[in-house]
């Protein structure tokens, strides 16, 4: 709800648990009074005001009329440069006369019942999302800035964006146009960003905010794996379950910047938006520039609550509503199984095996088109390779459908190889500069999506592909960052627009295709997680999280990813060992257990599975399907963090708390292990729960020559019989099935069986091993179980 106190010129935006309060300052600048835990509407707002009562030493007083007021320490909602605020401006302009001074003052406001929709850009949507619109105006330049604040009450989210209107007779260069700026008092906050690179995306990185400026950004043309366009500020008391924290996430897929500045007065300025580096936008008279939307949230119940706010927003207000709470199929992807080396026979063999395992969707990855046998050619030629698939995609899809599986396909439409028909026909469609030999990434170049004809062409060619066969899923890849940034379609003074125009072109294309093919489930991918952001999620309801499918690396990747994104968007596949990315061996059960806290897939040569693996995988998929809604859409809690402890604990719980699933993931086996007790604060103290361990198996490899201590038979681990048995024998792990009161689970915790102590193995022992894991299904007891 939004209330405007017109006389006091105060605007109070309230969500269920938070308040955001804005005030027009006496100077007419737009100030911020407060952002945090919900405050009553009926308060004395003066008590929130900073005291600007003393003459300012070594500062610029904004006006001679009040020598005590300087912009440099005011909490401002739209700071610019030139009138004494020497912190980072939110917007920066180069005016027709060469000056850069702007001074935006309050002009008017209105409260809109609904959120306005602008040009084709991703955004948070919803019915009756009250929006505050505030107009600011700079007299000298005749520039108008409209600020929009939308209140997603149930999610405890405020979204912000601005629109800049040039009301002058002259063009203006916009050099910086961020989506938000917020000033708060420092309470010893730390900044957490989610940093990384290929195969190590979204690693948690926390740093203290010292005086100065911290900036995370992307100049890569995509939001990038280096820094996710999402960050958190938290005070020193904050942990997963308690403490104050703020989250900021940008709904944008291109170059971005996030700035945290601490000034000498222990005030913190927080900003986010399109990267001002290499951005300049000539705004002609009567034209507007619209910034992407940024999402703000606050929690005083720790990081989990902050994440859940964002998860709710993504599930309800970002992803395509057609896919809201719709179970995502368990998929098989042939990439790590075959790479480029496949034909129809091989694919169908895999598909039959997949069907037998219980898989629901067969995804044909890279290599099905043009002359593509490796990554040096054919991107751009989106017609089938008849040598590999003589009967075409249509027939392949038909045959897969006949097996009662859905069919999906991989594309990388934004890219082109020199060695392609498309390049022969349209060398001018590539982002490059005539005087530079273009630098390649994965042997490929990027198409110039700033050109309408390129977007039209891709629209046409993909429309043909998607309507040519029964394609129900599409993995949309993007495997390089953008260099050689130059477009011959833009005038010299418009080249600074290219990065943003590329993103707008992409959004245009995605909007057209997703509208034309509403039934296709799109999964975004960019060498894994190089473009993992809310912008892509608006068009594609899930993302391939990382090319790293090693389960242990995935502990860290998924734990970090869950901070900003729900498990219902996190693609997670079981692959073979040793892992292609780190040559590590992790247990098959852990590879599943972790993937189950996401969108489960299998990406390994399932035609080579041992009988042991086949049986185990079948049981895994059965279990996942039995709890698909809960795994994919349950409320997610992170408990123990693998970054800080030897174990990671994850829980998904149903809204009504009648069922939950706990996952325990161990880093390394410890000698003489500690006792475990796991608090489950998300459960209901008034209920009684039954906790059942998922049936899991070891292969005999777990024991090797020690097997005689675990089984009542003698086996020579080097002999053939052992080898035969290890591929067949399902060695059961301990069982666990008990009834425990909710208040015990909440207040004292769940006590699983004792861990292996090095003193023998039997049914009472929980042997985890390196990278071992367990899953427990927890549900309210049925009436007849109660005594
Ligand atoms: C990227 C993707 C992979 C796979 C390959 C195919 O690396 O992230 O999953 O699709 O491309 O070339």
PDB file of N, CA and C and ligand atoms in Angstrom, residues 198 333 335-336 339-340 365-367 372 375 410 412 442 475 477-479 525-529 544 546-547 573 603, ligand 1:
ATOM      1  N   UNK A 198      33.264 -19.245 -15.568  1.00  0.00           N
ATOM      2  CA  UNK A 198      32.748 -20.481 -16.144  1.00  0.00           C
ATOM      3  C   UNK A 198      33.064 -21.663 -15.209  1.00  0.00           C
ATOM      4  N   UNK A 333      19.726 -35.177 -21.402  1.00  0.00           N
ATOM      5  CA  UNK A 333      20.395 -34.328 -22.386  1.00  0.00           C
ATOM      6  C   UNK A 333      21.607 -35.098 -22.905  1.00  0.00           C
ATOM      7  N   UNK A 335      24.357 -34.086 -24.321  1.00  0.00           N
ATOM      8  CA  UNK A 335      25.630 -33.399 -24.509  1.00  0.00           C
ATOM      9  C   UNK A 335      26.812 -34.148 -23.873  1.00  0.00           C
ATOM     10  N   UNK A 336      26.762 -34.374 -22.560  1.00  0.00           N
ATOM     11  CA  UNK A 336      27.918 -35.040 -21.932  1.00  0.00           C
ATOM     12  C   UNK A 336      27.983 -36.516 -22.328  1.00  0.00           C
ATOM     13  N   UNK A 339      28.503 -35.633 -26.973  1.00  0.00           N
ATOM     14  CA  UNK A 339      28.996 -34.386 -27.565  1.00  0.00           C
ATOM     15  C   UNK A 339      28.491 -34.304 -29.011  1.00  0.00           C
ATOM     16  N   UNK A 340      29.404 -34.048 -29.992  1.00  0.00           N
ATOM     17  CA  UNK A 340      28.908 -33.859 -31.371  1.00  0.00           C
ATOM     18  C   UNK A 340      28.710 -35.175 -32.122  1.00  0.00           C
ATOM     19  N   UNK A 365      21.030 -31.895 -27.881  1.00  0.00           N
ATOM     20  CA  UNK A 365      21.891 -30.719 -27.668  1.00  0.00           C
ATOM     21  C   UNK A 365      22.604 -30.347 -28.974  1.00  0.00           C
ATOM     22  N   UNK A 366      23.697 -29.651 -28.838  1.00  0.00           N
ATOM     23  CA  UNK A 366      24.474 -29.093 -29.950  1.00  0.00           C
ATOM     24  C   UNK A 366      24.843 -30.171 -30.986  1.00  0.00           C
ATOM     25  N   UNK A 367      24.928 -29.756 -32.265  1.00  0.00           N
ATOM     26  CA  UNK A 367      25.508 -30.627 -33.290  1.00  0.00           C
ATOM     27  C   UNK A 367      24.516 -31.212 -34.271  1.00  0.00           C
ATOM     28  N   UNK A 372      27.782 -29.211 -38.543  1.00  0.00           N
ATOM     29  CA  UNK A 372      28.396 -29.065 -37.214  1.00  0.00           C
ATOM     30  C   UNK A 372      28.857 -30.408 -36.642  1.00  0.00           C
ATOM     31  N   UNK A 375      33.081 -27.449 -32.691  1.00  0.00           N
ATOM     32  CA  UNK A 375      32.551 -26.101 -32.446  1.00  0.00           C
ATOM     33  C   UNK A 375      33.142 -25.029 -33.374  1.00  0.00           C
ATOM     34  N   UNK A 410      18.308 -27.963 -28.809  1.00  0.00           N
ATOM     35  CA  UNK A 410      19.260 -26.920 -28.450  1.00  0.00           C
ATOM     36  C   UNK A 410      19.443 -25.950 -29.609  1.00  0.00           C
ATOM     37  N   UNK A 412      21.512 -21.955 -30.571  1.00  0.00           N
ATOM     38  CA  UNK A 412      22.334 -20.827 -30.098  1.00  0.00           C
ATOM     39  C   UNK A 412      22.182 -19.681 -31.089  1.00  0.00           C
ATOM     40  N   UNK A 442      35.092 -19.139 -28.543  1.00  0.00           N
ATOM     41  CA  UNK A 442      34.667 -20.484 -28.961  1.00  0.00           C
ATOM     42  C   UNK A 442      34.482 -20.541 -30.487  1.00  0.00           C
ATOM     43  N   UNK A 475      16.501 -25.418 -25.389  1.00  0.00           N
ATOM     44  CA  UNK A 475      17.636 -24.875 -24.623  1.00  0.00           C
ATOM     45  C   UNK A 475      18.284 -23.798 -25.483  1.00  0.00           C
ATOM     46  N   UNK A 477      21.091 -21.291 -25.986  1.00  0.00           N
ATOM     47  CA  UNK A 477      22.456 -21.108 -25.479  1.00  0.00           C
ATOM     48  C   UNK A 477      23.059 -19.798 -25.980  1.00  0.00           C
ATOM     49  N   UNK A 478      24.152 -19.402 -25.363  1.00  0.00           N
ATOM     50  CA  UNK A 478      24.872 -18.185 -25.764  1.00  0.00           C
ATOM     51  C   UNK A 478      26.281 -18.329 -25.210  1.00  0.00           C
ATOM     52  N   UNK A 479      27.216 -18.688 -26.101  1.00  0.00           N
ATOM     53  CA  UNK A 479      28.496 -19.183 -25.592  1.00  0.00           C
ATOM     54  C   UNK A 479      29.696 -18.265 -25.735  1.00  0.00           C
ATOM     55  N   UNK A 525      20.625 -20.588 -21.304  1.00  0.00           N
ATOM     56  CA  UNK A 525      21.947 -21.134 -21.004  1.00  0.00           C
ATOM     57  C   UNK A 525      22.955 -20.178 -21.605  1.00  0.00           C
ATOM     58  N   UNK A 526      24.094 -20.003 -20.966  1.00  0.00           N
ATOM     59  CA  UNK A 526      25.165 -19.213 -21.549  1.00  0.00           C
ATOM     60  C   UNK A 526      26.459 -19.831 -21.035  1.00  0.00           C
ATOM     61  N   UNK A 527      26.936 -20.835 -21.740  1.00  0.00           N
ATOM     62  CA  UNK A 527      28.051 -21.660 -21.230  1.00  0.00           C
ATOM     63  C   UNK A 527      27.738 -22.011 -19.789  1.00  0.00           C
ATOM     64  N   UNK A 528      26.539 -22.432 -19.528  1.00  0.00           N
ATOM     65  CA  UNK A 528      26.082 -22.608 -18.149  1.00  0.00           C
ATOM     66  C   UNK A 528      25.543 -21.280 -17.669  1.00  0.00           C
ATOM     67  N   UNK A 529      26.090 -20.779 -16.570  1.00  0.00           N
ATOM     68  CA  UNK A 529      25.472 -19.630 -15.903  1.00  0.00           C
ATOM     69  C   UNK A 529      26.075 -18.279 -16.191  1.00  0.00           C
ATOM     70  N   UNK A 544      20.093 -23.155 -17.275  1.00  0.00           N
ATOM     71  CA  UNK A 544      21.139 -24.156 -17.039  1.00  0.00           C
ATOM     72  C   UNK A 544      22.201 -23.486 -16.150  1.00  0.00           C
ATOM     73  N   UNK A 546      25.028 -24.230 -14.548  1.00  0.00           N
ATOM     74  CA  UNK A 546      26.476 -24.242 -14.737  1.00  0.00           C
ATOM     75  C   UNK A 546      26.838 -25.431 -15.592  1.00  0.00           C
ATOM     76  N   UNK A 547      27.881 -25.285 -16.407  1.00  0.00           N
ATOM     77  CA  UNK A 547      28.382 -26.451 -17.139  1.00  0.00           C
ATOM     78  C   UNK A 547      29.063 -27.420 -16.190  1.00  0.00           C
ATOM     79  N   UNK A 573      21.860 -31.459 -13.332  1.00  0.00           N
ATOM     80  CA  UNK A 573      21.910 -32.779 -13.979  1.00  0.00           C
ATOM     81  C   UNK A 573      22.891 -33.730 -13.301  1.00  0.00           C
ATOM     82  N   UNK A 603      22.638 -36.467 -17.672  1.00  0.00           N
ATOM     83  CA  UNK A 603      23.459 -36.054 -18.800  1.00  0.00           C
ATOM     84  C   UNK A 603      24.708 -36.925 -18.832  1.00  0.00           C
TER      85      UNK A 603
HETATM   86  C1  LIG B   1      27.518 -24.852 -23.824  1.00  0.00           C
HETATM   87  C2  LIG B   1      26.449 -25.333 -22.890  1.00  0.00           C
HETATM   88  C3  LIG B   1      26.513 -26.837 -22.766  1.00  0.00           C
HETATM   89  C4  LIG B   1      26.347 -27.447 -24.139  1.00  0.00           C
HETATM   90  C5  LIG B   1      27.385 -26.902 -25.086  1.00  0.00           C
HETATM   91  C6  LIG B   1      27.134 -27.349 -26.498  1.00  0.00           C
HETATM   92  O1  LIG B   1      28.773 -25.049 -23.298  1.00  0.00           O
HETATM   93  O2  LIG B   1      26.560 -24.728 -21.655  1.00  0.00           O
HETATM   94  O3  LIG B   1      25.532 -27.310 -21.896  1.00  0.00           O
HETATM   95  O4  LIG B   1      25.054 -27.175 -24.610  1.00  0.00           O
HETATM   96  O5  LIG B   1      27.392 -25.478 -25.085  1.00  0.00           O
HETATM   97  O6  LIG B   1      28.036 -26.821 -27.385  1.00  0.00           O
END
